[in-house]
Amino acid sequence: MPYVLGNVAGLAFVMGTLVSGVRWLSTGRPPRLLEPTVARAQLWRDSRRPPVEPIPPVLLALELSRLAAHIRRVEEGNQPRQAERLMAARLAYDHALRDYCKAVDIAVPTAIRGLSREQRFHMESALIGAGHDW
């Protein structure tokens, strides 16, 4: 009988560990017992990383120009899966547009996915109004 209880306790421990591990992977929050250790490891890792240098706005303008030309080529082209290509190109353009606006201190909407046409228009207008071109 004690052998069976030991196996059940061991199985419960393994299952609890697996559930905690899956929860950590899915939410990014470690189990309570590991939080101090994980926090110290993250501080150590962050202290060893070099500081991130911002990308100059000139390079972001060049990237926006390149992506705008790519969007036009996709729209005019006749390649398969045009809708998916266009969606990916617009999403890349939106991310570059957000980065460019952040680099020159223009307000950026907090959209998780791509921008709406209206948001994109307002951001582009704000950039042009501030004297930036791409």
Tab-separated table of C-alpha atoms in Angstrom:
chain	number	residue	atom	x	y	z
A	1	MET	CA	0.000	0.000	0.000
A	2	PRO	CA	2.734	2.585	0.789
A	3	TYR	CA	4.290	1.793	-2.611
A	4	VAL	CA	1.057	2.777	-4.395
A	5	LEU	CA	0.730	5.999	-2.374
A	6	GLY	CA	4.347	6.871	-3.193
A	7	ASN	CA	3.668	6.370	-6.906
A	8	VAL	CA	0.509	8.479	-6.743
A	9	ALA	CA	2.365	11.264	-4.891
A	10	GLY	CA	5.201	11.121	-7.414
A	11	LEU	CA	2.768	11.219	-10.320
A	12	ALA	CA	0.933	14.185	-8.762
A	13	PHE	CA	4.256	16.026	-8.327
A	14	VAL	CA	5.265	15.391	-11.943
A	15	MET	CA	1.868	16.478	-13.257
A	16	GLY	CA	1.916	19.649	-11.128
A	17	THR	CA	5.410	20.451	-12.415
A	18	LEU	CA	4.305	19.939	-16.011
A	19	VAL	CA	1.238	22.147	-15.537
A	20	SER	CA	3.404	24.889	-13.981
A	21	GLY	CA	5.882	24.602	-16.845
A	22	VAL	CA	3.173	24.861	-19.497
A	23	ARG	CA	1.644	27.842	-17.679
A	24	TRP	CA	5.098	29.490	-17.573
A	25	LEU	CA	5.580	28.935	-21.305
A	26	SER	CA	2.126	30.202	-22.228
A	27	THR	CA	1.903	33.258	-19.942
A	28	GLY	CA	5.572	34.085	-19.392
A	29	ARG	CA	5.110	34.122	-15.611
A	30	PRO	CA	7.268	31.599	-13.735
A	31	PRO	CA	5.977	29.538	-10.808
A	32	ARG	CA	5.983	31.388	-7.468
A	33	LEU	CA	8.898	29.377	-6.099
A	34	LEU	CA	11.081	30.310	-9.075
A	35	GLU	CA	10.171	34.019	-9.355
A	36	PRO	CA	13.135	35.353	-7.295
A	37	THR	CA	15.618	33.176	-9.162
A	38	VAL	CA	14.201	34.102	-12.558
A	39	ALA	CA	14.197	37.815	-11.625
A	40	ARG	CA	17.884	37.640	-10.603
A	41	ALA	CA	18.764	35.796	-13.807
A	42	GLN	CA	16.961	38.425	-15.910
A	43	LEU	CA	18.743	41.271	-14.100
A	44	TRP	CA	22.088	39.558	-14.654
A	45	ARG	CA	21.315	38.982	-18.343
A	46	ASP	CA	20.137	42.575	-18.825
A	47	SER	CA	23.257	43.958	-17.152
A	48	ARG	CA	25.474	42.061	-19.616
A	49	ARG	CA	23.626	43.211	-22.744
A	50	PRO	CA	24.897	46.271	-24.555
A	51	PRO	CA	22.500	49.229	-24.641
A	52	VAL	CA	20.203	49.340	-27.644
A	53	GLU	CA	21.061	52.111	-30.070
A	54	PRO	CA	18.101	53.750	-31.809
A	55	ILE	CA	17.840	53.474	-35.580
A	56	PRO	CA	18.409	56.836	-37.263
A	57	PRO	CA	15.250	58.337	-38.817
A	58	VAL	CA	16.997	58.534	-42.205
A	59	LEU	CA	17.284	54.743	-42.339
A	60	LEU	CA	13.651	54.366	-41.288
A	61	ALA	CA	12.630	56.730	-44.097
A	62	LEU	CA	14.582	54.596	-46.585
A	63	GLU	CA	12.879	51.467	-45.236
A	64	LEU	CA	9.439	53.082	-45.614
A	65	SER	CA	10.257	54.037	-49.193
A	66	ARG	CA	11.380	50.498	-49.978
A	67	LEU	CA	8.271	48.968	-48.403
A	68	ALA	CA	5.937	51.395	-50.217
A	69	ALA	CA	7.516	50.392	-53.534
A	70	HIS	CA	7.150	46.727	-52.570
A	71	ILE	CA	3.436	47.213	-51.804
A	72	ARG	CA	2.924	48.812	-55.236
A	73	ARG	CA	4.718	45.881	-56.927
A	74	VAL	CA	2.560	43.357	-55.080
A	75	GLU	CA	-0.645	45.222	-55.973
A	76	GLU	CA	0.309	45.409	-59.653
A	77	GLY	CA	1.799	41.926	-59.827
A	78	ASN	CA	0.173	38.666	-60.750
A	79	GLN	CA	1.852	36.295	-58.300
A	80	PRO	CA	-0.064	33.617	-56.412
A	81	ARG	CA	-1.474	34.430	-52.957
A	82	GLN	CA	-1.567	38.128	-53.656
A	83	ALA	CA	-3.807	38.918	-50.676
A	84	GLU	CA	-1.400	37.291	-48.224
A	85	ARG	CA	1.603	39.006	-49.800
A	86	LEU	CA	-0.169	42.343	-49.639
A	87	MET	CA	-1.182	41.824	-46.015
A	88	ALA	CA	2.393	40.947	-45.030
A	89	ALA	CA	3.818	43.927	-46.918
A	90	ARG	CA	1.336	46.320	-45.295
A	91	LEU	CA	2.058	44.917	-41.854
A	92	ALA	CA	5.784	45.462	-42.391
A	93	TYR	CA	5.051	48.994	-43.628
A	94	ASP	CA	2.927	49.695	-40.546
A	95	HIS	CA	5.698	48.559	-38.204
A	96	ALA	CA	8.281	50.684	-40.007
A	97	LEU	CA	5.877	53.651	-39.932
A	98	ARG	CA	5.399	53.240	-36.180
A	99	ASP	CA	9.158	53.055	-35.633
A	100	TYR	CA	9.708	56.158	-37.759
A	101	CYS	CA	7.052	58.102	-35.838
A	102	LYS	CA	8.520	57.024	-32.493
A	103	ALA	CA	11.996	58.078	-33.641
A	104	VAL	CA	10.821	61.617	-34.422
A	105	ASP	CA	8.500	61.917	-31.376
A	106	ILE	CA	5.133	61.678	-33.110
A	107	ALA	CA	2.230	60.007	-31.290
A	108	VAL	CA	1.726	56.380	-32.261
A	109	PRO	CA	-1.574	54.457	-31.892
A	110	THR	CA	-1.390	51.278	-29.856
A	111	ALA	CA	-2.603	48.737	-32.395
A	112	ILE	CA	-1.433	45.187	-31.887
A	113	ARG	CA	-1.818	44.167	-35.498
A	114	GLY	CA	-1.700	46.417	-38.524
A	115	LEU	CA	-2.967	49.961	-38.681
A	116	SER	CA	-6.287	50.982	-40.157
A	117	ARG	CA	-6.276	53.179	-43.249
A	118	GLU	CA	-7.283	56.141	-41.119
A	119	GLN	CA	-4.491	55.561	-38.579
A	120	ARG	CA	-1.945	55.110	-41.364
A	121	PHE	CA	-3.143	58.322	-43.054
A	122	HIS	CA	-2.899	60.326	-39.819
A	123	MET	CA	0.605	59.051	-39.081
A	124	GLU	CA	1.804	59.760	-42.621
A	125	SER	CA	0.222	63.241	-42.490
A	126	ALA	CA	1.906	63.952	-39.162
A	127	LEU	CA	5.286	62.912	-40.595
A	128	ILE	CA	4.843	65.073	-43.695
A	129	GLY	CA	3.623	67.964	-41.517
A	130	ALA	CA	6.763	67.669	-39.391
A	131	GLY	CA	8.914	67.965	-42.538
A	132	HIS	CA	9.823	64.313	-43.038
A	133	ASP	CA	9.749	62.617	-46.426
A	134	TRP	CA	10.250	59.086	-47.687
